[in-house]
Amino acid sequence: MSFKLAVIGTGYVGLPLIREAIRAGIPTFGFDIDLDRLGEMRAGRSRVDDISDDELATMLTNGFTPTAEPSDLDECDTYVICVPTPLTEDGGPDLSAVISSAEMIAKRVRPGDLVVLESTTYPGTTEEVVGPILETSGHVVGRDILLAFSPERIDPGNPRFSLRNTPKVVGGVDERSTARATELYSRVCDEVVIASGTREAELAKLLENTYRHVNIALMNELAQLAHELDIDLWESIRCASTKPFGFHAFYPGPGVGGHCIPIDPNYLSHHIRSRLRHPFRFVELAQEINAGMPAYVARRTQDLLNDLGRPVRGSRILLLGVTYKENIADQRESPARDVATALLHLGADLHYWDPYVAQWQSGGSPIPRVMDVAEAAVDMDCAILLQNHRELTPDRLAAFGQKLLDTRGVTVTGRRL
């Protein structure tokens, strides 16, 4: 069966889907309300780390049409919603972009069309929120309109796994919806995993990231305790990792970043509290521990400077890597901002180095950028390794000696978290 696809949202989730759809020969519209983003895409400039400008140019040549005009989607028969779902002030998901997308689709959906939600949210959103909006069209979900949920599993900057070779979970409101969604994703992914329903697929996504969230929190708390006990946690993790069964390595760090780990588990915790009036204690404790790591890094930096005979106030401190993940430009929820805020509050003279970030600020104040790491190793009073970009060779890091606080456990000369 042929598809005429509309992807709503052209960010780090939507654009990779569009790329694979174009490669599969599916004509695809990419709808977005960000006019600057659309203008850059039309000019062949990609904002998504995993898609190069050359790849984007090829997509435009082969059937990709970026648009902000809803009427351009009138002839589409398949709609995939890939819009952001940030947190609201009370900790739940902000579904405003999902709702507006569903309302736009409802104005043009026809019998037999497929709608898929990929945006991460709490279990029940597909059927309880998106479905009723689509039915304002006069068509019935499950009878006239096909509806499914398929969680995004994009890992930005991962050179090994992409949308194509990461198994795609699909759960529909009924067998017809699941079958049609499976047919779509079989064109763009090597493997499709069928869930028994939309809620199971929605929970699967939250389970993946809650698993990581909780285990990272365990390592972050252990890092603090091991430091007080004068134990090298990184060495303990290395030894434990030699066990061929029953152990999966997680590592401490300066905090958690990106959209998934700091955000997604809160959807589940909020949903359980609002529906069941019961706390999700594991998630809430993990959030507390992980959110406290930037302040802990600031305290460890203060201790390091004290040992060197310097106060934090007035000391020249270099942050190495301010993105949330290595080797990409994505800064979403990066713990570097909270680390910077804590150090600025203590009066530090803060600087940053990051080859992927041309300008950076914390709390509205611009932070000076350092270009030469070797020169900084001499000039700075101390440095904090927050993100181990590939450009930070062992020699470059070794030059800081005991002036380096290593939150990633990659050096032997610096002080590890």
Coordinates of C-alpha atoms in Angstrom, one line a residue:
M1 CA 0.0 0.0 0.0
S2 CA 1.2 3.5 -0.7
F3 CA 1.3 6.3 1.8
K4 CA 1.2 10.1 1.6
L5 CA 2.7 11.1 4.9
A6 CA 2.6 14.2 7.1
V7 CA 5.0 14.4 10.0
I8 CA 3.9 17.1 12.5
G9 CA 7.1 18.4 14.1
T10 CA 10.5 18.4 12.4
G11 CA 12.8 18.3 15.3
Y12 CA 15.1 15.5 16.5
V13 CA 12.2 13.0 16.3
G14 CA 10.4 14.1 13.2
L15 CA 13.3 14.8 10.9
P16 CA 14.9 11.3 11.2
L17 CA 11.5 9.8 10.5
I18 CA 11.1 12.0 7.4
R19 CA 14.6 11.0 6.2
E20 CA 13.7 7.3 6.4
A21 CA 10.3 7.8 4.8
I22 CA 11.9 9.7 1.9
R23 CA 14.5 6.9 1.5
A24 CA 11.6 4.4 1.4
G25 CA 10.0 6.4 -1.5
I26 CA 7.2 7.9 0.6
P27 CA 6.3 11.5 -0.3
T28 CA 6.4 13.4 3.0
F29 CA 5.3 16.8 4.3
G30 CA 7.1 18.1 7.4
F31 CA 4.8 20.5 9.2
D32 CA 6.2 23.0 11.7
I33 CA 5.2 26.3 13.2
D34 CA 8.8 27.4 13.7
L35 CA 9.2 29.6 10.6
D36 CA 13.0 30.1 11.2
R37 CA 13.5 26.3 11.3
L38 CA 11.5 25.9 8.1
G39 CA 13.5 28.6 6.4
E40 CA 16.7 26.9 7.3
M41 CA 15.5 23.5 6.1
R42 CA 14.3 24.9 2.8
A43 CA 17.8 26.4 2.4
G44 CA 19.3 22.9 3.2
R45 CA 20.6 23.7 6.7
S46 CA 19.8 21.1 9.4
R47 CA 19.4 21.8 13.1
V48 CA 19.4 18.1 13.9
D49 CA 22.8 16.7 14.9
D50 CA 22.1 13.3 13.3
I51 CA 21.2 14.7 9.9
S52 CA 23.8 16.5 7.8
D53 CA 23.1 19.4 5.5
D54 CA 23.9 17.2 2.5
E55 CA 21.3 14.6 3.7
L56 CA 18.7 17.3 4.1
A57 CA 19.4 18.6 0.6
T58 CA 18.9 15.0 -0.7
M59 CA 15.6 14.7 1.2
L60 CA 14.4 18.0 -0.4
T61 CA 15.3 16.7 -3.8
N62 CA 13.5 13.4 -3.4
G63 CA 10.1 14.4 -2.0
F64 CA 10.4 16.2 1.3
T65 CA 8.3 19.3 1.6
P66 CA 8.7 21.5 4.7
T67 CA 5.6 23.6 5.3
A68 CA 3.7 25.7 7.9
E69 CA 0.5 25.6 5.8
P70 CA -2.1 23.1 7.2
S71 CA -3.8 23.1 3.8
D72 CA -0.7 21.5 2.3
L73 CA -1.7 18.4 4.3
D74 CA -5.2 18.0 2.8
E75 CA -4.3 15.1 0.5
C76 CA -2.3 13.2 3.1
D77 CA -3.6 9.8 4.4
T78 CA -1.1 9.3 7.2
Y79 CA -0.3 11.7 10.0
V80 CA 2.5 11.2 12.6
I81 CA 2.6 13.6 15.6
C82 CA 6.2 14.3 16.7
V83 CA 5.8 17.4 18.8
P84 CA 7.4 18.4 22.1
T85 CA 5.8 17.5 25.4
P86 CA 7.6 19.5 28.1
L87 CA 6.7 19.5 31.7
T88 CA 4.0 21.8 33.2
E89 CA 4.6 23.6 36.5
D90 CA 2.9 20.8 38.4
G91 CA 5.1 18.2 36.8
G92 CA 2.7 16.7 34.2
P93 CA 3.2 16.7 30.5
D94 CA 2.3 19.9 28.6
L95 CA 0.0 18.4 25.9
S96 CA -0.8 21.7 24.2
A97 CA 1.3 20.9 21.1
V98 CA -0.3 17.4 20.8
I99 CA -3.7 18.9 21.2
S100 CA -3.2 21.6 18.6
S101 CA -1.8 19.0 16.2
A102 CA -4.7 16.6 16.7
E103 CA -7.1 19.5 16.1
M104 CA -5.4 20.4 12.9
I105 CA -5.6 16.8 11.7
A106 CA -9.3 16.5 12.7
K107 CA -10.1 19.2 10.2
R108 CA -8.9 17.2 7.3
V109 CA -8.9 13.5 8.3
R110 CA -10.9 11.1 6.1
P111 CA -12.2 7.6 6.6
G112 CA -9.3 5.1 6.3
D113 CA -6.6 7.6 7.3
L114 CA -4.0 6.7 9.9
V115 CA -2.9 8.9 12.8
V116 CA 0.1 7.9 15.0
L117 CA 1.3 9.7 18.1
E118 CA 5.0 9.5 18.8
S119 CA 5.4 12.2 21.3
T120 CA 6.2 10.9 24.8
T121 CA 3.4 11.2 27.3
Y122 CA 1.5 9.3 30.0
P123 CA -0.5 6.1 29.3
G124 CA -3.9 6.8 28.0
T125 CA -3.1 10.0 26.1
T126 CA -3.6 8.4 22.6
E127 CA -7.1 7.1 23.4
E128 CA -8.3 9.7 25.9
V129 CA -6.9 12.9 24.4
V130 CA -6.1 12.4 20.8
G131 CA -8.9 10.1 19.9
P132 CA -11.8 12.3 21.1
I133 CA -10.3 15.3 19.2
L134 CA -10.1 13.3 16.0
E135 CA -13.7 12.3 16.4
T136 CA -14.8 16.0 16.2
S137 CA -14.4 15.4 12.5
G138 CA -17.6 13.3 12.6
H139 CA -15.6 10.1 12.0
V140 CA -15.2 7.4 14.6
V141 CA -11.8 6.2 15.8
G142 CA -11.4 2.5 15.3
R143 CA -14.2 2.4 12.7
D144 CA -13.4 5.2 10.3
I145 CA -10.0 6.6 11.6
L146 CA -7.1 4.3 12.4
L147 CA -5.1 5.4 15.5
A148 CA -1.9 4.2 17.1
F149 CA 0.9 5.1 19.4
S150 CA 4.6 4.4 18.5
P151 CA 7.1 5.8 21.0
E152 CA 10.1 7.6 19.6
R153 CA 13.5 5.9 20.5
I154 CA 15.9 8.4 19.0
D155 CA 19.3 8.5 20.7
P156 CA 20.9 11.7 19.4
G157 CA 24.5 11.3 18.4
N158 CA 24.5 7.5 18.6
P159 CA 26.7 6.3 15.7
R160 CA 25.5 2.7 16.1
F161 CA 21.7 2.9 16.4
S162 CA 19.4 5.1 14.4
L163 CA 15.7 5.0 13.6
R164 CA 16.3 2.4 10.9
N165 CA 17.9 -0.3 13.0
T166 CA 16.2 0.4 16.4
P167 CA 13.2 -1.9 16.9
K168 CA 10.0 0.2 16.6
V169 CA 7.2 -0.5 19.1
V170 CA 3.7 -0.1 17.7
G171 CA 0.3 -0.3 19.5
G172 CA -3.0 0.5 18.0
V173 CA -6.5 1.1 19.3
D174 CA -7.6 -2.0 17.4
E175 CA -6.1 -4.7 15.1
R176 CA -6.7 -2.6 11.9
S177 CA -4.9 0.4 13.4
T178 CA -2.0 -1.8 14.6
A179 CA -1.7 -3.5 11.2
R180 CA -1.7 -0.3 9.2
A181 CA 0.8 1.4 11.6
T182 CA 3.0 -1.7 11.4
E183 CA 2.9 -1.6 7.6
L184 CA 4.1 2.1 7.7
Y185 CA 6.9 1.5 10.1
S186 CA 8.0 -1.7 8.3
R187 CA 8.9 0.6 5.4
V188 CA 11.2 2.8 7.6
C189 CA 12.5 0.4 10.3
D190 CA 14.2 -3.0 10.1
E191 CA 12.0 -4.4 12.9
V192 CA 8.6 -3.7 14.3
V193 CA 7.5 -4.9 17.8
I194 CA 3.7 -5.1 18.2
A195 CA 2.3 -4.1 21.6
S196 CA -1.1 -5.3 22.7
G197 CA -2.5 -1.7 22.8
T198 CA -1.7 2.0 23.0
R199 CA -1.4 2.1 26.8
E200 CA 1.2 -0.7 26.8
A201 CA 3.2 1.1 24.1
E202 CA 3.0 4.4 26.0
L203 CA 4.1 2.8 29.2
A204 CA 7.0 0.9 27.4
K205 CA 8.6 4.3 26.5
L206 CA 8.3 5.6 30.1
L207 CA 9.6 2.3 31.5
E208 CA 12.8 2.5 29.3
N209 CA 13.7 6.0 30.6
T210 CA 12.5 5.4 34.2
Y211 CA 14.8 2.3 34.3
R212 CA 17.8 4.5 33.3
H213 CA 16.7 7.4 35.6
V214 CA 16.6 5.2 38.7
N215 CA 19.9 3.3 38.0
I216 CA 21.8 6.6 37.3
A217 CA 20.4 7.9 40.6
L218 CA 21.8 4.8 42.3
M219 CA 25.2 5.5 40.9
N220 CA 25.0 9.2 41.7
E221 CA 24.2 8.5 45.4
L222 CA 26.9 5.8 45.5
A223 CA 29.4 8.3 44.1
Q224 CA 28.9 10.6 47.0
L225 CA 29.1 7.9 49.6
A226 CA 32.1 6.2 47.9
H227 CA 33.9 9.5 48.0
E228 CA 33.3 9.8 51.8
L229 CA 34.5 6.2 52.2
D230 CA 37.6 6.9 50.0
I231 CA 36.6 4.2 47.5
D232 CA 37.0 4.6 43.7
L233 CA 33.5 3.9 42.5
W234 CA 34.6 3.9 38.9
E235 CA 37.0 1.0 39.6
S236 CA 34.2 -0.9 41.4
I237 CA 31.9 -0.4 38.4
R238 CA 34.7 -1.7 36.1
C239 CA 35.1 -4.8 38.2
A240 CA 31.4 -5.5 38.5
S241 CA 31.0 -5.1 34.7
T242 CA 33.1 -8.2 34.2
K243 CA 30.3 -10.4 35.4
P244 CA 28.7 -11.9 32.3
F245 CA 25.2 -11.9 33.7
G246 CA 23.0 -10.0 36.2
F247 CA 24.7 -6.7 35.9
H248 CA 24.4 -3.7 33.6
A249 CA 26.8 -0.8 34.1
F250 CA 25.5 2.7 34.8
Y251 CA 27.7 5.6 35.7
P252 CA 27.5 8.7 37.9
G253 CA 27.7 12.2 36.4
P254 CA 27.0 15.9 37.0
G255 CA 23.3 15.3 36.6
V256 CA 21.0 14.1 33.8
G257 CA 20.1 15.9 30.7
G258 CA 18.2 15.7 27.4
H259 CA 14.5 15.4 27.1
C260 CA 14.1 11.8 28.1
I261 CA 15.6 11.0 31.5
P262 CA 15.0 14.3 33.4
I263 CA 11.5 14.7 31.9
D264 CA 9.8 11.4 30.9
P265 CA 9.7 9.6 34.3
N266 CA 7.9 12.6 35.7
Y267 CA 5.0 11.9 33.3
L268 CA 4.5 8.5 34.9
S269 CA 4.9 9.8 38.5
H270 CA 2.5 12.6 37.9
H271 CA 0.0 10.3 36.2
I272 CA 0.1 7.8 39.1
R273 CA -0.4 10.5 41.6
S274 CA -3.3 12.1 39.8
R275 CA -5.0 8.8 38.9
L276 CA -4.2 6.6 41.9
R277 CA -3.4 9.2 44.5
H278 CA -0.3 7.3 45.2
P279 CA 3.4 8.4 45.1
F280 CA 5.8 6.6 42.7
R281 CA 8.6 6.6 45.3
F282 CA 11.4 5.2 43.2
V283 CA 11.0 7.9 40.6
E284 CA 10.6 10.8 43.0
L285 CA 13.7 9.7 45.0
A286 CA 15.7 9.3 41.8
Q287 CA 14.6 12.8 40.7
E288 CA 15.7 14.3 44.0
I289 CA 19.1 12.6 43.8
N290 CA 19.8 13.4 40.2
A291 CA 18.6 17.0 40.5
G292 CA 21.0 17.5 43.4
M293 CA 24.1 16.5 41.5
P294 CA 25.0 19.9 40.0
A295 CA 25.1 21.3 43.6
Y296 CA 27.3 18.4 44.6
V297 CA 29.7 19.1 41.7
A298 CA 29.9 22.7 42.9
R299 CA 30.8 21.5 46.4
R300 CA 33.4 19.2 45.1
T301 CA 34.9 22.0 43.1
Q302 CA 35.0 24.2 46.2
D303 CA 36.8 21.4 48.0
L304 CA 39.3 21.0 45.1
L305 CA 40.1 24.7 45.2
N306 CA 40.4 24.7 49.0
D307 CA 43.0 22.0 48.6
L308 CA 44.9 24.2 46.1
G309 CA 44.8 27.1 48.6
R310 CA 42.2 29.1 46.7
P311 CA 38.6 30.3 47.4
V312 CA 35.9 29.8 44.9
R313 CA 35.2 33.6 44.8
G314 CA 37.4 35.1 42.1
S315 CA 38.8 31.8 40.9
R316 CA 38.9 31.2 37.1
I317 CA 36.9 28.0 36.6
L318 CA 36.6 26.3 33.2
L319 CA 33.6 24.1 32.3
L320 CA 34.6 21.5 29.7
G321 CA 31.5 20.6 27.6
V322 CA 28.1 22.2 28.3
T323 CA 25.9 20.0 26.1
Y324 CA 23.8 17.3 27.7
K325 CA 25.5 14.6 25.7
E326 CA 29.0 14.1 24.2
N327 CA 29.7 15.0 20.6
I328 CA 26.5 16.8 19.8
A329 CA 25.2 20.4 20.1
D330 CA 22.0 19.6 22.0
Q331 CA 21.8 21.5 25.3
R332 CA 18.3 20.5 26.4
E333 CA 18.1 20.1 30.2
S334 CA 21.9 20.0 30.4
P335 CA 23.1 19.9 34.0
A336 CA 25.9 22.3 33.0
R337 CA 23.5 25.2 33.5
D338 CA 22.8 24.3 37.1
V339 CA 26.5 23.7 37.8
A340 CA 27.2 27.2 36.4
T341 CA 24.5 28.8 38.5
A342 CA 25.8 27.3 41.7
L343 CA 29.4 28.4 40.9
L344 CA 28.4 31.9 39.9
H345 CA 26.4 32.2 43.1
L346 CA 29.7 31.4 44.9
G347 CA 31.5 34.2 43.0
A348 CA 33.5 32.1 40.5
D349 CA 34.9 33.7 37.4
L350 CA 33.4 31.2 35.0
H351 CA 34.4 30.2 31.5
Y352 CA 33.4 27.4 29.1
W353 CA 34.9 25.3 26.3
D354 CA 32.7 23.5 23.9
P355 CA 33.4 23.1 20.1
Y356 CA 29.6 22.5 19.5
V357 CA 28.3 25.6 21.3
A358 CA 29.3 29.0 19.9
Q359 CA 27.6 31.0 22.6
W360 CA 26.4 30.1 26.1
Q361 CA 24.9 31.7 29.1
S362 CA 23.7 30.9 32.5
G363 CA 20.9 32.8 34.3
G364 CA 20.8 35.4 31.5
S365 CA 24.5 36.2 31.9
P366 CA 26.9 35.3 28.9
I367 CA 29.7 33.0 29.9
P368 CA 33.1 33.7 28.1
R369 CA 34.1 31.0 25.7
V370 CA 37.6 29.5 25.7
M371 CA 39.0 28.2 22.4
D372 CA 42.4 26.8 23.3
V373 CA 42.3 24.0 25.9
A374 CA 46.1 23.8 26.2
E375 CA 46.3 27.5 27.0
A376 CA 43.4 27.2 29.5
A377 CA 45.2 24.4 31.3
V378 CA 47.8 27.0 32.3
D379 CA 45.5 30.0 32.8
M380 CA 42.6 28.5 34.7
D381 CA 42.6 27.8 38.5
C382 CA 40.6 24.6 37.9
A383 CA 38.4 22.9 35.3
I384 CA 35.4 20.6 35.5
L385 CA 34.9 17.9 32.9
L386 CA 31.1 17.9 32.3
Q387 CA 31.0 16.4 28.9
N388 CA 33.7 14.2 27.3
H389 CA 33.6 15.4 23.7
R390 CA 35.9 13.5 21.3
E391 CA 38.1 16.6 20.9
L392 CA 39.2 16.2 24.6
T393 CA 42.1 13.9 24.1
P394 CA 43.7 12.2 27.1
D395 CA 46.8 14.5 26.7
R396 CA 44.6 17.6 26.8
L397 CA 42.8 16.5 29.9
A398 CA 46.1 15.3 31.6
A399 CA 47.5 18.9 31.2
F400 CA 45.1 20.1 33.9
G401 CA 46.6 17.6 36.4
Q402 CA 45.1 18.0 39.9
K403 CA 43.2 21.1 38.8
L404 CA 40.6 18.9 37.1
L405 CA 37.4 17.6 38.6
D406 CA 36.4 14.7 36.3
T407 CA 32.6 14.0 36.5
R408 CA 32.9 11.4 33.7
G409 CA 35.5 9.1 35.2
V410 CA 37.8 9.2 32.1
T411 CA 41.1 10.4 33.5
V412 CA 43.7 9.1 35.9
T413 CA 45.4 12.4 36.8
G414 CA 42.3 14.4 37.7
R415 CA 40.0 14.0 40.7
R416 CA 37.1 11.8 39.7
L417 CA 33.6 12.5 41.0

